[in-house]
Amino acid sequence: MYPTSLTQLARANPFSAPLFSLQKLEEPQQSLGGQRPRRLAAAATSDEGDSCEFGSQKYLVLCGFGGILSCGTTHTAVVPLDLVKCRMQVNPDKYKSIGNGFAVTVREDGMRGLAKGWAPTFIGYSMQGLCKFGFYEVFKIFYSDLLGEENTYLWRTSLYLAASASAEFFADIALSPMEAVKVRIQTQPGYANTLRQAVPKMFAEEGLWAFYKGVVPLWMRQIPYTMMKFACFERTVELLYKYVVPKPRSECSKSEQLVVTFVAGYIAGVFCAIVSHPADSVVSVLNKEKGSTAAQVLKKLGPKGVWKGLVARIIMIGTLTALQWFIYDSVKVYFRLPRPPPPEMPESLKKKLGLTE
């Protein structure tokens, strides 16, 4: 039997990283037909009411569709706040605060000016959402199969981090062109007012590079953001059901479960905004200025400049993240997709730790 301290570690460690190795006691059972059973913790079975099997092609396609809805609609809804935030980052002398930024924008461009960049925002973040949520599910299953059931549980936070980082790598490649167009429209008055005006003009001036020169700082911003977004959300949901919600998840209605989803999403969003804000400032300035590099922009902004617009971004990202998880989970409910409960320690691991008689 393992020492009591190690048993407690496996139970309580928030990062679930084992400091010891477990010896294999028995061979895993093979499913019918010799197929290896799926290893993702708490997700191996589907309820009778589910419309498809967890991890099936239909499941992954609909998860991608949920990502399109959750990211495309929410980012488009907060375009006015995003516009003011970007202008505060690239021209802090003119746009001194959120309120001042709104006032100056309305005074110069009217109310319609607050909607500048909505089209590239909707297209870009819809494509990002497709890859972010769709590939997250793909990589989570893939890495879980590599680890096996027991290690998936023990290393679940690391699994969330790795799966989300892998998904975001591809999501940012899909987002980068429209993000560059959006920032150019929003931060350079008179350059272009619409997507159709901006794209050919940018291509004529800088070629294809104009749309991808910001992809590296975009990775710097979005990958830490997404890692925090998914890992913090997954663990917060787990902790809320364990310590806050007064009854087991299985006894909660779908509406009550969606409330938990929203709360966990907002908590995750606050941390996301803080972690990714410096890189967000660099991206905004980089896409505005021709010929600049990320290192040059970072040096120009300085330690204080990279944090300009943080309050606006916390409000925006906190709300965005909460709504995105709420919409994404609602799509799963609507299409009756499998929604696994928070992971529980596998029985085989409990036996090895001496937690069962």
Short mmCIF file of C-alpha atoms in Angstrom, two decimals:
data_model
loop_
_atom_site.label_atom_id
_atom_site.label_comp_id
_atom_site.label_asym_id
_atom_site.label_seq_id
_atom_site.Cartn_x
_atom_site.Cartn_y
_atom_site.Cartn_z
CA MET A 1 0.00 0.00 0.00
CA TYR A 2 1.22 3.52 -0.77
CA PRO A 3 2.00 5.99 2.05
CA THR A 4 -0.90 8.06 3.35
CA SER A 5 0.73 11.34 2.25
CA LEU A 6 0.87 10.20 -1.36
CA THR A 7 -2.73 9.06 -1.21
CA GLN A 8 -3.74 12.51 -0.01
CA LEU A 9 -1.64 14.07 -2.78
CA ALA A 10 -3.52 12.15 -5.44
CA ARG A 11 -6.81 13.24 -3.89
CA ALA A 12 -6.08 16.91 -3.32
CA ASN A 13 -3.37 18.09 -5.71
CA PRO A 14 -5.06 20.74 -7.91
CA PHE A 15 -2.66 20.11 -10.80
CA SER A 16 -3.01 16.34 -10.53
CA ALA A 17 0.65 15.73 -11.33
CA PRO A 18 1.80 12.48 -9.69
CA LEU A 19 5.13 12.44 -7.91
CA PHE A 20 5.30 8.67 -8.06
CA SER A 21 4.74 5.90 -10.59
CA LEU A 22 2.06 3.25 -10.35
CA GLN A 23 2.67 -0.40 -11.02
CA LYS A 24 0.35 -2.16 -13.41
CA LEU A 25 -1.72 -4.73 -11.52
CA GLU A 26 -3.88 -6.12 -14.27
CA GLU A 27 -4.30 -5.95 -18.01
CA PRO A 28 -7.10 -3.68 -19.21
CA GLN A 29 -10.16 -5.40 -20.58
CA GLN A 30 -10.58 -5.41 -24.35
CA SER A 31 -13.84 -4.27 -25.83
CA LEU A 32 -15.78 -6.35 -28.34
CA GLY A 33 -14.01 -6.81 -31.65
CA GLY A 34 -10.58 -6.25 -30.11
CA GLN A 35 -10.96 -2.45 -30.17
CA ARG A 36 -9.17 -0.50 -27.46
CA PRO A 37 -11.70 1.26 -25.17
CA ARG A 38 -11.67 5.05 -25.13
CA ARG A 39 -9.58 6.37 -22.25
CA LEU A 40 -10.96 9.82 -21.58
CA ALA A 41 -11.91 10.02 -17.93
CA ALA A 42 -15.61 10.02 -17.17
CA ALA A 43 -16.42 10.01 -20.86
CA ALA A 44 -16.33 6.40 -21.90
CA THR A 45 -20.07 5.87 -21.99
CA SER A 46 -23.01 7.75 -23.45
CA ASP A 47 -26.45 8.22 -21.97
CA GLU A 48 -29.38 6.62 -23.73
CA GLY A 49 -30.70 10.06 -24.72
CA ASP A 50 -27.49 11.10 -26.51
CA SER A 51 -27.76 11.57 -30.28
CA CYS A 52 -24.28 10.17 -30.98
CA GLU A 53 -21.27 8.50 -29.41
CA PHE A 54 -18.65 10.56 -27.60
CA GLY A 55 -15.74 11.25 -29.97
CA SER A 56 -17.65 10.22 -33.11
CA GLN A 57 -17.41 12.22 -36.33
CA LYS A 58 -20.88 13.70 -35.74
CA TYR A 59 -19.87 14.71 -32.21
CA LEU A 60 -16.72 16.50 -33.40
CA VAL A 61 -18.48 18.26 -36.30
CA LEU A 62 -21.21 19.59 -34.01
CA CYS A 63 -18.60 20.67 -31.45
CA GLY A 64 -16.94 22.66 -34.22
CA PHE A 65 -20.31 24.20 -35.10
CA GLY A 66 -20.77 25.11 -31.45
CA GLY A 67 -17.38 26.82 -31.57
CA ILE A 68 -18.44 28.88 -34.60
CA LEU A 69 -21.57 30.08 -32.82
CA SER A 70 -19.90 30.73 -29.49
CA CYS A 71 -16.90 32.70 -30.80
CA GLY A 72 -18.33 34.37 -33.90
CA THR A 73 -21.44 35.80 -32.27
CA THR A 74 -19.87 36.89 -28.97
CA HIS A 75 -16.85 38.65 -30.46
CA THR A 76 -19.09 40.46 -32.95
CA ALA A 77 -21.41 41.56 -30.13
CA VAL A 78 -18.58 43.35 -28.31
CA VAL A 79 -17.02 45.04 -31.36
CA PRO A 80 -17.65 48.56 -29.92
CA LEU A 81 -15.75 47.73 -26.73
CA ASP A 82 -13.02 45.96 -28.71
CA LEU A 83 -12.67 49.00 -30.98
CA VAL A 84 -12.20 51.37 -28.03
CA LYS A 85 -9.76 48.95 -26.39
CA CYS A 86 -7.64 48.73 -29.55
CA ARG A 87 -7.59 52.52 -29.93
CA MET A 88 -6.54 52.95 -26.30
CA GLN A 89 -3.64 50.58 -26.95
CA VAL A 90 -2.36 52.27 -30.12
CA ASN A 91 -3.18 55.91 -29.25
CA PRO A 92 -3.38 56.32 -25.46
CA ASP A 93 -2.89 60.11 -25.64
CA LYS A 94 -6.12 60.54 -27.59
CA TYR A 95 -8.21 57.74 -26.06
CA LYS A 96 -7.52 58.16 -22.34
CA SER A 97 -10.17 55.84 -20.87
CA ILE A 98 -13.08 53.61 -21.86
CA GLY A 99 -15.63 56.39 -21.43
CA ASN A 100 -13.45 58.94 -23.21
CA GLY A 101 -12.76 56.46 -25.99
CA PHE A 102 -16.47 55.93 -26.64
CA ALA A 103 -17.13 59.68 -26.53
CA VAL A 104 -14.34 60.56 -28.97
CA THR A 105 -15.33 57.77 -31.37
CA VAL A 106 -19.01 58.78 -31.42
CA ARG A 107 -18.09 62.46 -31.81
CA GLU A 108 -15.82 61.77 -34.80
CA ASP A 109 -17.57 58.86 -36.54
CA GLY A 110 -21.09 58.79 -35.12
CA MET A 111 -22.76 55.72 -33.64
CA ARG A 112 -22.01 53.71 -36.79
CA GLY A 113 -18.32 54.23 -36.10
CA LEU A 114 -18.56 51.91 -33.10
CA ALA A 115 -19.37 49.00 -35.44
CA LYS A 116 -16.22 49.34 -37.55
CA GLY A 117 -14.58 45.99 -38.14
CA TRP A 118 -17.64 43.85 -37.41
CA ALA A 119 -17.36 41.80 -40.64
CA PRO A 120 -13.72 40.63 -40.25
CA THR A 121 -14.45 40.07 -36.57
CA PHE A 122 -17.38 37.75 -37.31
CA ILE A 123 -15.60 35.81 -40.06
CA GLY A 124 -12.25 35.57 -38.29
CA TYR A 125 -13.52 34.53 -34.91
CA SER A 126 -16.03 32.08 -36.40
CA MET A 127 -13.12 30.29 -38.08
CA GLN A 128 -11.11 30.50 -34.88
CA GLY A 129 -14.01 29.06 -32.87
CA LEU A 130 -14.38 26.16 -35.30
CA CYS A 131 -10.73 25.20 -34.84
CA LYS A 132 -10.46 26.11 -31.15
CA PHE A 133 -13.36 24.03 -29.84
CA GLY A 134 -13.38 21.37 -32.55
CA PHE A 135 -9.65 20.60 -32.35
CA TYR A 136 -9.71 20.83 -28.55
CA GLU A 137 -12.08 17.87 -28.46
CA VAL A 138 -9.93 16.03 -31.03
CA PHE A 139 -6.65 16.59 -29.17
CA LYS A 140 -8.20 15.88 -25.77
CA ILE A 141 -9.28 12.43 -27.00
CA PHE A 142 -5.97 11.85 -28.81
CA TYR A 143 -3.79 12.70 -25.81
CA SER A 144 -6.09 10.78 -23.47
CA ASP A 145 -5.69 7.65 -25.61
CA LEU A 146 -1.91 8.08 -25.47
CA LEU A 147 -1.88 8.44 -21.68
CA GLY A 148 -4.35 5.72 -20.74
CA GLU A 149 -7.24 5.98 -18.30
CA GLU A 150 -5.28 6.28 -15.06
CA ASN A 151 -2.73 8.82 -16.27
CA THR A 152 -5.49 10.80 -17.96
CA TYR A 153 -7.04 11.31 -14.54
CA LEU A 154 -3.77 12.00 -12.73
CA TRP A 155 -2.50 14.41 -15.39
CA ARG A 156 -5.83 15.86 -16.47
CA THR A 157 -4.80 19.52 -16.05
CA SER A 158 -1.71 18.94 -18.17
CA LEU A 159 -3.93 17.21 -20.73
CA TYR A 160 -6.29 20.24 -20.85
CA LEU A 161 -3.30 22.56 -21.30
CA ALA A 162 -1.72 20.47 -24.06
CA ALA A 163 -4.98 19.91 -25.96
CA SER A 164 -5.98 23.58 -25.85
CA ALA A 165 -2.50 24.80 -26.88
CA SER A 166 -2.48 22.38 -29.83
CA ALA A 167 -5.94 23.49 -30.94
CA GLU A 168 -5.15 27.19 -30.64
CA PHE A 169 -2.03 26.85 -32.80
CA PHE A 170 -4.23 26.01 -35.78
CA ALA A 171 -7.06 28.34 -34.72
CA ASP A 172 -4.75 31.37 -34.88
CA ILE A 173 -3.63 30.55 -38.41
CA ALA A 174 -7.32 30.68 -39.36
CA LEU A 175 -7.88 33.91 -37.41
CA SER A 176 -4.78 35.91 -38.41
CA PRO A 177 -5.93 37.36 -41.79
CA MET A 178 -9.20 38.74 -40.48
CA GLU A 179 -7.61 39.96 -37.24
CA ALA A 180 -5.11 42.00 -39.28
CA VAL A 181 -7.93 43.52 -41.34
CA LYS A 182 -10.01 44.27 -38.25
CA VAL A 183 -7.22 46.09 -36.44
CA ARG A 184 -6.31 48.10 -39.57
CA ILE A 185 -9.93 49.25 -39.99
CA GLN A 186 -10.38 50.09 -36.31
CA THR A 187 -7.09 51.86 -35.57
CA GLN A 188 -6.31 53.76 -38.79
CA PRO A 189 -9.04 56.35 -39.41
CA GLY A 190 -9.56 56.91 -43.12
CA TYR A 191 -7.67 53.78 -44.21
CA ALA A 192 -10.77 51.70 -44.97
CA ASN A 193 -14.28 51.44 -43.64
CA THR A 194 -15.22 47.93 -44.78
CA LEU A 195 -13.72 44.50 -45.30
CA ARG A 196 -14.03 44.82 -49.09
CA GLN A 197 -12.04 48.05 -49.06
CA ALA A 198 -9.33 46.90 -46.65
CA VAL A 199 -8.37 43.48 -48.06
CA PRO A 200 -7.32 44.53 -51.59
CA LYS A 201 -5.59 47.65 -50.27
CA MET A 202 -3.55 45.68 -47.73
CA PHE A 203 -2.63 43.04 -50.31
CA ALA A 204 -1.52 45.69 -52.81
CA GLU A 205 0.70 47.40 -50.22
CA GLU A 206 2.30 44.45 -48.43
CA GLY A 207 1.22 41.27 -50.21
CA LEU A 208 0.16 38.13 -48.37
CA TRP A 209 2.52 39.00 -45.50
CA ALA A 210 0.12 41.77 -44.43
CA PHE A 211 -2.35 39.11 -43.25
CA TYR A 212 0.11 36.84 -41.44
CA LYS A 213 2.76 39.15 -40.01
CA GLY A 214 0.85 39.18 -36.74
CA VAL A 215 0.50 35.39 -36.39
CA VAL A 216 3.48 34.95 -34.05
CA PRO A 217 2.36 37.62 -31.54
CA LEU A 218 -1.14 36.21 -32.04
CA TRP A 219 0.18 32.84 -30.86
CA MET A 220 1.86 34.65 -27.95
CA ARG A 221 -1.49 36.17 -27.01
CA GLN A 222 -3.95 33.42 -27.82
CA ILE A 223 -2.15 30.23 -26.82
CA PRO A 224 -1.65 31.26 -23.13
CA TYR A 225 -5.17 32.70 -23.21
CA THR A 226 -6.70 29.48 -24.52
CA MET A 227 -4.67 27.27 -22.20
CA MET A 228 -6.00 29.28 -19.27
CA LYS A 229 -9.50 29.38 -20.77
CA PHE A 230 -9.88 25.62 -21.07
CA ALA A 231 -7.80 24.35 -18.14
CA CYS A 232 -9.18 26.92 -15.68
CA PHE A 233 -12.72 26.28 -16.89
CA GLU A 234 -12.45 22.50 -16.62
CA ARG A 235 -10.97 22.61 -13.12
CA THR A 236 -13.35 25.36 -11.94
CA VAL A 237 -16.34 23.30 -13.03
CA GLU A 238 -14.90 20.36 -11.12
CA LEU A 239 -14.39 22.46 -7.96
CA LEU A 240 -17.81 24.14 -8.19
CA TYR A 241 -19.60 20.80 -8.25
CA LYS A 242 -17.39 19.49 -5.47
CA TYR A 243 -17.51 22.43 -3.04
CA VAL A 244 -20.21 24.94 -4.08
CA VAL A 245 -23.16 23.23 -5.79
CA PRO A 246 -25.23 21.61 -3.01
CA LYS A 247 -26.12 18.49 -4.98
CA PRO A 248 -24.38 16.12 -7.41
CA ARG A 249 -24.25 17.10 -11.08
CA SER A 250 -26.40 14.10 -11.98
CA GLU A 251 -29.23 15.59 -9.89
CA CYS A 252 -28.93 19.08 -11.42
CA SER A 253 -31.24 20.10 -14.24
CA LYS A 254 -29.69 21.13 -17.55
CA SER A 255 -30.53 24.76 -16.75
CA GLU A 256 -28.69 24.51 -13.43
CA GLN A 257 -25.72 22.89 -15.17
CA LEU A 258 -25.61 25.77 -17.68
CA VAL A 259 -25.51 28.28 -14.82
CA VAL A 260 -22.44 26.49 -13.45
CA THR A 261 -20.96 26.59 -16.94
CA PHE A 262 -21.49 30.38 -17.14
CA VAL A 263 -19.96 31.07 -13.70
CA ALA A 264 -16.93 28.88 -14.39
CA GLY A 265 -16.52 30.55 -17.78
CA TYR A 266 -16.47 34.04 -16.27
CA ILE A 267 -13.89 33.07 -13.65
CA ALA A 268 -11.71 31.57 -16.36
CA GLY A 269 -12.17 34.68 -18.52
CA VAL A 270 -10.75 37.05 -15.91
CA PHE A 271 -7.53 35.03 -15.69
CA CYS A 272 -7.42 34.74 -19.49
CA ALA A 273 -7.49 38.51 -19.93
CA ILE A 274 -4.64 39.11 -17.49
CA VAL A 275 -2.39 36.39 -18.92
CA SER A 276 -2.77 37.42 -22.56
CA HIS A 277 -3.07 41.23 -22.37
CA PRO A 278 0.58 42.24 -23.00
CA ALA A 279 0.66 40.23 -26.23
CA ASP A 280 -2.73 41.68 -27.21
CA SER A 281 -1.28 45.19 -26.96
CA VAL A 282 1.64 44.19 -29.19
CA VAL A 283 -0.72 42.68 -31.81
CA SER A 284 -2.85 45.84 -31.90
CA VAL A 285 0.14 48.15 -32.48
CA LEU A 286 1.87 45.73 -34.87
CA ASN A 287 -1.10 45.50 -37.20
CA LYS A 288 -1.41 49.29 -37.23
CA GLU A 289 2.23 50.13 -38.03
CA LYS A 290 3.86 49.06 -41.29
CA GLY A 291 7.30 47.46 -41.14
CA SER A 292 7.43 47.08 -37.35
CA THR A 293 8.43 43.88 -35.56
CA ALA A 294 7.04 42.46 -32.33
CA ALA A 295 10.32 43.21 -30.51
CA GLN A 296 10.30 46.84 -31.68
CA VAL A 297 6.68 47.34 -30.61
CA LEU A 298 7.33 45.74 -27.21
CA LYS A 299 10.30 48.05 -26.62
CA LYS A 300 8.27 51.08 -27.70
CA LEU A 301 5.34 50.30 -25.40
CA GLY A 302 7.47 49.56 -22.33
CA PRO A 303 6.38 47.78 -19.12
CA LYS A 304 3.46 50.12 -18.46
CA GLY A 305 2.28 50.53 -22.02
CA VAL A 306 1.56 46.84 -22.54
CA TRP A 307 -1.06 46.99 -19.77
CA LYS A 308 -3.07 49.87 -21.27
CA GLY A 309 -6.72 48.90 -21.73
CA LEU A 310 -6.55 45.99 -19.26
CA VAL A 311 -9.78 46.91 -17.42
CA ALA A 312 -11.70 47.09 -20.70
CA ARG A 313 -10.25 43.74 -21.74
CA ILE A 314 -11.12 42.06 -18.42
CA ILE A 315 -14.73 43.19 -18.81
CA MET A 316 -14.78 42.13 -22.45
CA ILE A 317 -12.97 38.79 -22.09
CA GLY A 318 -14.71 37.81 -18.84
CA THR A 319 -18.10 38.32 -20.43
CA LEU A 320 -16.99 36.77 -23.71
CA THR A 321 -15.57 33.64 -22.13
CA ALA A 322 -18.63 33.09 -19.95
CA LEU A 323 -20.98 33.53 -22.91
CA GLN A 324 -18.83 31.32 -25.15
CA TRP A 325 -18.88 28.41 -22.73
CA PHE A 326 -22.61 28.95 -22.13
CA ILE A 327 -23.39 28.94 -25.88
CA TYR A 328 -21.05 26.00 -26.54
CA ASP A 329 -22.61 23.93 -23.77
CA SER A 330 -26.12 24.97 -24.91
CA VAL A 331 -25.33 23.68 -28.41
CA LYS A 332 -24.36 20.34 -26.85
CA VAL A 333 -27.65 20.29 -24.93
CA TYR A 334 -29.71 21.22 -28.02
CA PHE A 335 -28.15 18.52 -30.22
CA ARG A 336 -28.14 16.01 -27.33
CA LEU A 337 -24.38 15.51 -27.49
CA PRO A 338 -22.61 13.58 -24.72
CA ARG A 339 -21.65 15.94 -21.87
CA PRO A 340 -19.39 13.97 -19.54
CA PRO A 341 -19.49 14.86 -15.83
CA PRO A 342 -16.31 16.06 -14.05
CA PRO A 343 -13.72 13.24 -14.06
CA GLU A 344 -13.60 10.75 -11.22
CA MET A 345 -10.74 8.53 -10.15
CA PRO A 346 -10.85 5.20 -12.02
CA GLU A 347 -11.60 2.13 -9.91
CA SER A 348 -8.28 0.53 -10.91
CA LEU A 349 -6.41 3.55 -9.55
CA LYS A 350 -8.41 3.50 -6.33
CA LYS A 351 -7.34 -0.12 -5.81
CA LYS A 352 -3.69 0.73 -6.39
CA LEU A 353 -3.89 3.58 -3.88
CA GLY A 354 -5.69 1.44 -1.36
CA LEU A 355 -8.80 3.62 -1.40
CA THR A 356 -11.20 0.68 -1.78
CA GLU A 357 -11.64 -2.37 0.32
#
